[in-house]
Coordinates of C-alpha atoms in Angstrom, one line a residue:
X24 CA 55.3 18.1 51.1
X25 CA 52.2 16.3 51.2
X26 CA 50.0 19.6 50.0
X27 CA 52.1 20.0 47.6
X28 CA 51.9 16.9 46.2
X29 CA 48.1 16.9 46.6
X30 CA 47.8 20.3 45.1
X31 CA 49.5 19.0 42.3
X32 CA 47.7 15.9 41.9
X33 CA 44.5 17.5 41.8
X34 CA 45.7 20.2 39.5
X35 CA 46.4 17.2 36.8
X36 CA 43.2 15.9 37.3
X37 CA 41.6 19.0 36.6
X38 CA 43.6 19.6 33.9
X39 CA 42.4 16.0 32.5
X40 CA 38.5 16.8 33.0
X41 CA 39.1 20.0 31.5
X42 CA 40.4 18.0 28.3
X43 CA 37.7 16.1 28.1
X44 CA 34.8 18.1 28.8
X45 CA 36.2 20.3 26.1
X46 CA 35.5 17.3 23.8
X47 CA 31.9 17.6 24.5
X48 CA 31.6 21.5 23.6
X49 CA 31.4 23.1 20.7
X50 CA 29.8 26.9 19.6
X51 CA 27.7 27.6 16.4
X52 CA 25.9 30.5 15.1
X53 CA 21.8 30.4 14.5
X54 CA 20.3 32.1 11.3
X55 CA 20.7 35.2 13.2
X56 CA 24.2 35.4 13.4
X57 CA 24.3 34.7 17.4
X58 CA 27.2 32.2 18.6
X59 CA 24.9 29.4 20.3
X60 CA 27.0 26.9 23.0
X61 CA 26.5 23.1 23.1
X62 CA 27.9 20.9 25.9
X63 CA 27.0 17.5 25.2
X64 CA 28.4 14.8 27.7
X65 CA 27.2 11.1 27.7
X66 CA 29.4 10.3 30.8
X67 CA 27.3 8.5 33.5
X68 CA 30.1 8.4 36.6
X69 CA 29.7 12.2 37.3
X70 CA 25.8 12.2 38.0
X71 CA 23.8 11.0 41.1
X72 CA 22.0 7.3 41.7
X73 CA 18.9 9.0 41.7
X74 CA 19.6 11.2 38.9
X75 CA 20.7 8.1 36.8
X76 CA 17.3 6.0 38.2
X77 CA 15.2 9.0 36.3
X78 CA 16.9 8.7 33.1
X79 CA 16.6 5.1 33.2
X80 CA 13.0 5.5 33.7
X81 CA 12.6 7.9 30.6
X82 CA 14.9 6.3 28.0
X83 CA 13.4 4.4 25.9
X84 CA 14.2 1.1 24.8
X85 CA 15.2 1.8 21.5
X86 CA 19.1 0.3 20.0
X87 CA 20.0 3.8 19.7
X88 CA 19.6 4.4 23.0
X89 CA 20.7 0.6 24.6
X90 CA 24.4 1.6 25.0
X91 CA 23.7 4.9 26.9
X92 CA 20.8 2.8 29.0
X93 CA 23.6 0.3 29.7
X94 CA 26.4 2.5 31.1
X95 CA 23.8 3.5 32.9
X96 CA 23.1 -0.3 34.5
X97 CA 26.9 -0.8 34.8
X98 CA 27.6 2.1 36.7
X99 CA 24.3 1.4 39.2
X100 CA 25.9 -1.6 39.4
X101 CA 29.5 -0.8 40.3
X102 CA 28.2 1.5 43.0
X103 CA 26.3 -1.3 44.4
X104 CA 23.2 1.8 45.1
X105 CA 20.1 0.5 44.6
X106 CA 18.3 3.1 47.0
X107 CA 16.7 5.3 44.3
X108 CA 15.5 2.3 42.2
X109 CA 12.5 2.5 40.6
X110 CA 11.1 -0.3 43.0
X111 CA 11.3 1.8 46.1
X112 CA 9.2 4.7 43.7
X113 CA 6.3 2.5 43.7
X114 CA 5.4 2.0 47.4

């Protein structure tokens, strides 16, 4: 009963992620008529410490960009994993 249960647990969290990735897609045609796929996600939890350390290093400090560079901060921080901060880059 337990794999079922799993099975089905994971299945509904699919299902959620599915939902909202969805949100960040959408298809357009250029001036040639060809459909042309965007997939635009902001979400921070799904990418690596190290990954999130180089986009903090290249965003710039700009207020259009301060609520993206502070997810960014708060989810470094709720991982507690400072190994791939920019400090350890320098040496």
């Amino acid at each position: 009963m337990n794999k079922i249960n799993e099975a089905i647990n994971n299945t509904t969290y699919i299902d959620v992620l599915m939902k909202q990735q969805a949100n960040n897609f959408y298809v357009e045609r250029d001036e040639t008529g060809d459909l042309v796929y965007h997939w635009a996600d902001a979400r921070v939890d799904m990418l690596s410490s190290s990954k999130l350390w180089s986009i903090l290093l290249r965003c710039d400090t700009s207020d259009q960009s301060l609520a993206f560079t502070d997810a960014i901060t708060n989810e470094l921080i709720s991982r507690k994993d400072f190994d791939h901060s920019p400090r350890l880059w320098m040496q």
